[in-house]
């Protein structure tokens, strides 16, 4: 079997996790130029914004890169549930002087569509990765037809088998430690979710494609531990959040640097789907998991104004402070340096790198 580096056409078995909302092309470019696989998350980008960011990557890095999409099924609106959720938020709206009528409703995270595939056609990226399963067979065939490799996250052995059966080129084993949204798509039962180093070897045993470990990996020792358990490479997110090329907000950065970062939880109050973030006021008040929240991604807009008002006062009380359980790798250094540090002394494990 090819090594992950040979498959992806990169020097290092390190993928910078796509992180919607906290990065654009700059982070991806820095990682690509350092020998890793940089990623552009597109869940929050319009086709034009995607085109702009991909043009920037092409202009600054002549290396392979990854373009990432969510592939959830857009939910049916449930006006009664949405009204009930807003009633639960009413005390916060009142505190911040927000008129409910001024809150725009509607989805804020788009799944992969033919418009997205049209943009991909212009750039033909080496890698396209998905979160929440895979798009329709027709869309998947379009991506494969471009010659792009397809990766997707699995949070259980069943999901890994499901992805392999549909022809993915590598599987990202996303452990429960991981920051941001859980990629689970076959079950909503959170008791099925396991830690990275429990999940990884079980998936490695079950599938015949390379497995990339994600969740809680924050330094070179963690990278080596994942490789020792059979990973072909790693996908690292949280550790990049303080890098200067990330667009992480001021409140998010200061939370990551504080003691608060030691306490994260899975919460659905920000978007409607479970995601791991630093515990804050809204998570304590209404969650961290709530049965009353509108379906993903409809819940996002309900908190947008509260978040903006609080952030303008320097507070992250209503912000999704996404972080994995291991924030110790977060450093205010260039992403290229972090990538090289993650890959330190890998030659022992990967003789072909020597
Ligand atoms: C701020 C943030 C945003 C994320 N957004 C995405 C995303 O847009 N697409 C995706 O596939 N994964 C996303 N993830 C999950 C990562 O792909 C990955 O599973 C995770 O970062 C690995 O765990 P770690 O954060 O402990 O390194 C995000 C993670 C974080 C921390």
Coordinates of C-alpha atoms and ligand atoms in Angstrom, one line a residue:
X1 CA 0.0 0.0 0.0
X2 CA 1.2 3.5 -0.8
X3 CA 2.1 5.7 2.2
X4 CA -0.2 8.6 3.0
X5 CA 2.5 11.0 1.7
X6 CA 2.7 9.1 -1.6
X7 CA -1.1 9.0 -1.9
X8 CA -1.6 12.7 -1.1
X9 CA 1.6 13.9 -2.8
X10 CA 3.0 15.6 0.3
X11 CA 6.2 15.4 2.3
X12 CA 4.7 14.9 5.8
X13 CA 1.8 12.7 7.0
X14 CA 0.2 15.7 8.5
X15 CA -3.2 17.1 7.5
X16 CA -4.2 20.5 8.8
X17 CA -7.8 20.0 9.8
X18 CA -10.3 22.1 7.9
X19 CA -11.9 24.4 10.4
X20 CA -14.9 26.4 9.1
X21 CA -15.2 29.9 10.7
X22 CA -11.6 30.2 12.0
X23 CA -9.5 30.0 8.8
X24 CA -9.2 30.7 5.2
X25 CA -6.6 30.2 2.5
X26 CA -3.7 31.7 4.5
X27 CA -3.5 28.8 7.0
X28 CA -3.8 26.2 4.2
X29 CA -1.0 27.9 2.2
X30 CA 1.3 28.0 5.2
X31 CA 0.9 24.2 5.9
X32 CA 1.1 23.2 2.3
X33 CA 4.4 25.1 1.9
X34 CA 5.7 23.4 5.0
X35 CA 5.2 20.0 3.6
X36 CA 1.8 19.1 5.1
X37 CA -1.6 19.0 3.5
X38 CA -3.4 22.3 4.0
X39 CA -7.2 22.4 4.0
X40 CA -9.8 24.9 3.0
X41 CA -13.1 24.5 4.8
X42 CA -16.1 25.5 2.5
X43 CA -19.1 24.9 4.8
X44 CA -19.5 28.7 5.3
X45 CA -18.3 29.9 1.9
X46 CA -20.4 30.9 -1.1
X47 CA -19.2 29.6 -4.5
X48 CA -17.6 33.0 -5.2
X49 CA -15.9 33.1 -1.8
X50 CA -14.6 29.6 -2.5
X51 CA -13.3 30.6 -5.8
X52 CA -11.5 33.6 -4.3
X53 CA -9.8 31.4 -1.6
X54 CA -8.9 28.7 -4.0
X55 CA -7.3 31.2 -6.4
X56 CA -5.3 32.5 -3.4
X57 CA -4.1 29.0 -2.6
X58 CA -3.1 28.3 -6.2
X59 CA -1.2 31.6 -6.4
X60 CA 0.8 31.0 -3.2
X61 CA 1.3 27.2 -3.0
X62 CA 2.1 24.9 -5.9
X63 CA 1.5 21.9 -3.6
X64 CA -1.5 19.6 -3.2
X65 CA -4.3 20.9 -1.0
X66 CA -7.6 19.7 0.5
X67 CA -11.0 21.2 0.0
X68 CA -13.5 20.3 2.6
X69 CA -17.3 20.3 2.7
X70 CA -20.1 19.3 5.0
X71 CA -22.7 17.0 3.5
X72 CA -25.6 17.0 5.8
X73 CA -29.2 16.8 4.5
X74 CA -30.8 20.2 4.9
X75 CA -33.5 19.9 7.6
X76 CA -37.2 20.5 7.4
X77 CA -38.1 23.7 9.3
X78 CA -40.1 23.1 12.5
X79 CA -41.7 26.5 13.4
X80 CA -43.0 25.2 16.8
X81 CA -39.6 23.9 17.8
X82 CA -37.9 27.1 16.6
X83 CA -40.3 29.3 18.5
X84 CA -39.9 27.2 21.7
X85 CA -36.1 27.5 21.4
X86 CA -36.3 31.3 21.0
X87 CA -38.5 31.4 24.1
X88 CA -35.7 29.6 26.0
X89 CA -33.3 32.2 24.7
X90 CA -35.6 35.1 25.5
X91 CA -34.0 36.0 28.9
X92 CA -30.7 36.4 27.1
X93 CA -32.2 38.5 24.3
X94 CA -33.8 40.7 27.0
X95 CA -30.5 41.2 28.8
X96 CA -28.8 42.3 25.6
X97 CA -31.7 44.4 24.3
X98 CA -32.3 42.2 21.3
X99 CA -35.6 42.3 19.5
X100 CA -36.4 38.8 18.4
X101 CA -38.1 40.1 15.2
X102 CA -34.7 41.4 14.0
X103 CA -33.1 37.9 14.0
X104 CA -32.8 36.5 10.5
X105 CA -33.7 32.8 10.4
X106 CA -32.4 30.2 7.9
X107 CA -29.5 27.9 7.3
X108 CA -25.9 29.2 7.8
X109 CA -23.9 26.1 6.9
X110 CA -24.4 24.8 3.4
X111 CA -23.9 21.1 2.3
X112 CA -21.9 20.2 -0.8
X113 CA -23.9 20.8 -4.0
X114 CA -23.5 20.9 -7.7
X115 CA -22.5 24.6 -7.5
X116 CA -19.6 23.6 -5.2
X117 CA -18.7 20.8 -7.6
X118 CA -18.6 23.4 -10.4
X119 CA -16.0 25.4 -8.5
X120 CA -14.0 22.2 -7.8
X121 CA -14.0 21.6 -11.6
X122 CA -12.1 24.8 -12.1
X123 CA -9.4 23.9 -9.5
X124 CA -9.3 20.1 -9.6
X125 CA -7.8 19.8 -6.0
X126 CA -5.8 16.7 -5.2
X127 CA -8.0 16.0 -2.2
X128 CA -11.6 16.6 -1.3
X129 CA -12.7 15.8 2.2
X130 CA -16.2 15.5 3.7
X131 CA -17.7 15.7 7.2
X132 CA -21.1 14.0 8.1
X133 CA -20.7 11.2 5.7
X134 CA -20.6 11.6 1.9
X135 CA -22.7 13.5 -0.7
X136 CA -25.1 11.8 -3.1
X137 CA -23.6 9.1 -5.4
X138 CA -24.0 11.5 -8.3
X139 CA -22.0 14.3 -6.6
X140 CA -19.4 11.8 -5.3
X141 CA -18.9 10.5 -8.9
X142 CA -18.4 14.1 -10.1
X143 CA -15.7 14.6 -7.5
X144 CA -14.0 11.4 -8.3
X145 CA -14.3 12.2 -12.0
X146 CA -12.0 15.2 -11.4
X147 CA -9.3 12.9 -10.3
X148 CA -9.6 14.1 -6.7
X149 CA -9.0 11.7 -3.8
X150 CA -11.9 11.5 -1.4
X151 CA -11.5 11.5 2.4
X152 CA -14.2 11.5 5.1
X153 CA -14.5 11.3 8.8
X154 CA -15.6 8.1 10.7
X155 CA -16.5 8.2 14.4
X156 CA -17.3 4.5 14.7
X157 CA -16.2 1.3 13.1
X158 CA -19.5 1.0 11.3
X159 CA -19.0 4.4 9.7
X160 CA -15.5 3.4 8.6
X161 CA -16.9 0.3 6.9
X162 CA -19.7 2.4 5.3
X163 CA -17.2 4.9 3.9
X164 CA -14.9 2.2 2.6
X165 CA -17.8 0.4 0.8
X166 CA -18.5 3.7 -1.0
X167 CA -14.9 4.0 -2.3
X168 CA -13.2 6.6 -0.1
X169 CA -9.4 6.8 -0.6
X170 CA -8.7 7.3 3.2
X171 CA -10.6 7.5 6.4
X172 CA -10.2 10.1 9.1
X173 CA -10.8 8.3 12.4
X174 CA -12.2 11.2 14.5
X175 CA -12.0 10.4 18.2
X176 CA -14.3 12.0 20.8
X177 CA -11.5 14.3 22.0
X178 CA -11.7 16.3 18.7
X179 CA -12.6 19.9 18.6
X180 CA -15.5 21.2 16.5
X181 CA -18.4 19.2 15.1
X182 CA -18.5 15.4 15.5
X183 CA -18.6 13.9 12.0
X184 CA -21.0 11.1 13.1
X185 CA -23.6 10.3 10.5
X186 CA -25.0 6.8 11.0
X187 CA -26.1 7.2 14.6
X188 CA -26.9 10.2 16.8
X189 CA -26.3 8.1 19.9
X190 CA -23.3 9.8 21.6
X191 CA -22.5 6.7 23.6
X192 CA -21.2 5.2 20.4
X193 CA -18.4 7.8 20.3
X194 CA -15.0 6.7 21.5
X195 CA -11.6 8.3 22.2
X196 CA -9.1 8.5 19.3
X197 CA -6.7 5.8 20.6
X198 CA -9.6 3.3 21.2
X199 CA -11.2 4.1 17.8
X200 CA -8.1 4.2 15.6
X201 CA -6.8 0.6 16.0
X202 CA -10.3 -0.8 15.7
X203 CA -10.8 1.0 12.4
X204 CA -7.3 0.1 11.2
X205 CA -8.2 -3.6 11.7
X206 CA -11.4 -3.3 9.8
X207 CA -10.5 -1.4 6.6
X208 CA -8.0 -1.7 3.8
X209 CA -7.6 2.0 3.1
X210 CA -5.2 4.3 5.0
X211 CA -6.5 5.7 8.3
X212 CA -5.8 9.2 9.5
X213 CA -6.1 9.8 13.2
X214 CA -7.8 13.0 14.5
X215 CA -8.6 14.2 18.0
X216 CA -6.4 15.3 20.8
X217 CA -3.1 15.1 18.8
X218 CA -1.2 18.2 19.6
X219 CA 2.6 17.5 19.5
X220 CA 5.2 15.2 17.9
X221 CA 4.8 12.6 20.6
X222 CA 1.0 12.4 19.9
X223 CA 1.8 12.1 16.2
X224 CA 4.2 9.2 16.8
X225 CA 1.7 7.5 19.2
X226 CA -1.0 7.6 16.4
X227 CA 1.5 6.1 13.9
X228 CA 2.4 3.4 16.4
X229 CA -1.3 2.5 16.6
X230 CA -1.5 2.0 12.8
X231 CA -2.4 5.5 11.6
X232 CA -1.1 6.4 8.2
X233 CA -1.1 10.1 9.2
X234 CA -2.8 12.6 11.5
X235 CA -5.3 15.4 11.1
X236 CA -4.7 18.2 13.6
X237 CA -7.1 21.0 14.3
X238 CA -7.0 22.6 17.7
X239 CA -3.2 23.1 17.8
X240 CA -3.4 25.4 14.8
X241 CA -6.0 27.8 16.4
X242 CA -3.5 30.3 17.8
X243 CA -1.3 30.4 14.7
X244 CA -1.1 33.8 13.2
X245 CA -2.6 32.6 9.9
X246 CA -5.8 31.4 11.6
X247 CA -8.7 33.9 11.8
X248 CA -9.7 32.7 15.3
X249 CA -11.5 35.6 17.1
X250 CA -10.0 37.5 20.0
X251 CA -12.4 35.9 22.5
X252 CA -11.7 32.5 21.2
X253 CA -8.0 33.0 21.4
X254 CA -8.1 34.3 24.9
X255 CA -10.3 31.3 26.0
X256 CA -7.8 28.9 24.4
X257 CA -5.0 30.5 26.3
X258 CA -6.9 30.4 29.7
X259 CA -7.5 27.8 32.3
X260 CA -11.0 27.5 30.9
X261 CA -9.7 25.5 27.9
X262 CA -9.2 22.5 30.2
X263 CA -12.9 22.1 30.3
X264 CA -14.6 21.2 27.0
X265 CA -17.9 19.4 26.3
X266 CA -19.9 18.2 23.4
X267 CA -22.7 20.7 22.9
X268 CA -25.5 21.1 20.3
X269 CA -26.7 24.6 21.5
X270 CA -24.7 26.5 18.8
X271 CA -25.7 24.7 15.7
X272 CA -28.1 21.8 16.4
X273 CA -25.4 19.1 16.1
X274 CA -22.9 18.0 18.7
X275 CA -19.6 19.8 18.6
X276 CA -16.8 20.1 21.1
X277 CA -16.0 23.5 22.6
X278 CA -14.8 25.2 25.8
X279 CA -17.6 25.3 28.3
X280 CA -19.1 28.8 28.5
X281 CA -22.3 30.5 29.8
X282 CA -24.7 29.5 27.1
X283 CA -23.6 25.8 27.3
X284 CA -24.0 25.9 31.0
X285 CA -27.4 27.6 30.8
X286 CA -29.1 25.6 28.1
X287 CA -27.0 22.5 27.6
X288 CA -24.4 21.4 27.0
X289 CA -26.8 19.0 25.1
X290 CA -30.4 20.1 24.7
X291 CA -33.4 18.2 23.3
X292 CA -35.1 21.5 22.4
X293 CA -32.6 22.9 19.9
X294 CA -33.6 23.3 16.2
X295 CA -32.0 20.9 13.7
X296 CA -28.6 21.6 12.3
X297 CA -27.7 24.1 11.0
X298 CA -30.8 26.2 11.9
X299 CA -29.8 26.9 15.5
X300 CA -26.8 29.0 14.4
X301 CA -28.8 32.1 13.5
X302 CA -30.6 32.2 16.9
X303 CA -27.4 33.0 18.7
X304 CA -25.7 35.2 16.1
X305 CA -26.8 38.6 17.5
X306 CA -26.2 37.6 21.1
X307 CA -22.8 36.4 20.1
X308 CA -21.9 39.6 18.3
X309 CA -23.2 41.8 21.1
X310 CA -21.3 39.8 23.8
X311 CA -18.1 39.7 21.7
X312 CA -18.2 43.5 21.2
X313 CA -18.0 43.6 25.0
X314 CA -15.0 41.2 25.0
X315 CA -17.1 38.2 26.2
X316 CA -17.2 34.7 24.7
X317 CA -20.3 33.8 26.7
X318 CA -22.4 33.1 23.6
X319 CA -19.6 32.1 21.1
X320 CA -18.8 28.6 20.0
X321 CA -15.3 28.3 21.4
X322 CA -14.5 25.2 19.5
X323 CA -11.6 23.2 21.0
X324 CA -10.5 19.7 21.4
X325 CA -9.7 18.2 24.8
X326 CA -6.0 18.8 24.3
X327 CA -5.3 22.5 23.9
X328 CA -1.6 22.1 25.0
X329 CA -0.4 22.3 21.4
X330 CA -1.9 25.7 20.8
X331 CA 1.0 28.1 20.2
X332 CA 1.2 31.6 18.8
X333 CA 3.7 30.7 16.1
X334 CA 3.6 30.5 12.3
X335 CA 1.7 27.5 11.1
X336 CA 4.7 26.3 9.1
X337 CA 6.7 26.1 12.4
X338 CA 3.9 24.2 14.1
X339 CA 3.7 21.7 11.2
X340 CA 7.5 21.1 11.4
X341 CA 7.3 20.7 15.2
X342 CA 4.5 18.1 14.8
X343 CA 6.6 16.2 12.3
X344 CA 9.8 16.3 14.5
X345 CA 11.8 13.0 14.6
X346 CA 9.4 11.1 12.4
X347 CA 12.1 9.4 10.5
X348 CA 12.2 6.6 13.1
X349 CA 8.6 5.7 12.3
X350 CA 8.7 6.6 8.7
X351 CA 12.1 5.4 7.3
X352 CA 11.1 6.7 3.9
X353 CA 11.2 10.3 5.3
X354 CA 14.9 9.9 6.4
Ligands
LIG1 C1 -12.5 25.2 15.2 C2 -12.8 23.9 14.5 C3 -13.6 23.9 13.4 C4 -13.7 22.7 12.7 N1 -14.4 22.7 11.5 C5 -14.4 21.6 10.7 C6 -14.9 21.7 9.3 O1 -15.3 22.7 8.8 N2 -14.8 20.5 8.6 C7 -14.3 19.3 9.1 O2 -14.3 18.3 8.4 N3 -13.9 19.2 10.4 C8 -13.9 20.4 11.2 N4 -13.4 20.3 12.5 C9 -12.9 19.0 13.0 C10 -11.5 18.6 12.5 O3 -11.6 18.1 11.2 C11 -10.8 17.5 13.4 O4 -11.7 16.4 13.5 C12 -10.4 18.0 14.7 O5 -10.0 19.3 14.8 C13 -9.3 17.1 15.3 O6 -9.2 17.2 16.7 P1 -8.3 18.3 17.4 O7 -9.1 19.5 17.3 O8 -8.2 17.8 18.8 O9 -7.0 18.3 16.7 C14 -13.2 21.5 13.2 C15 -12.4 21.5 14.4 C16 -12.2 22.7 15.0 C17 -11.4 22.7 16.3

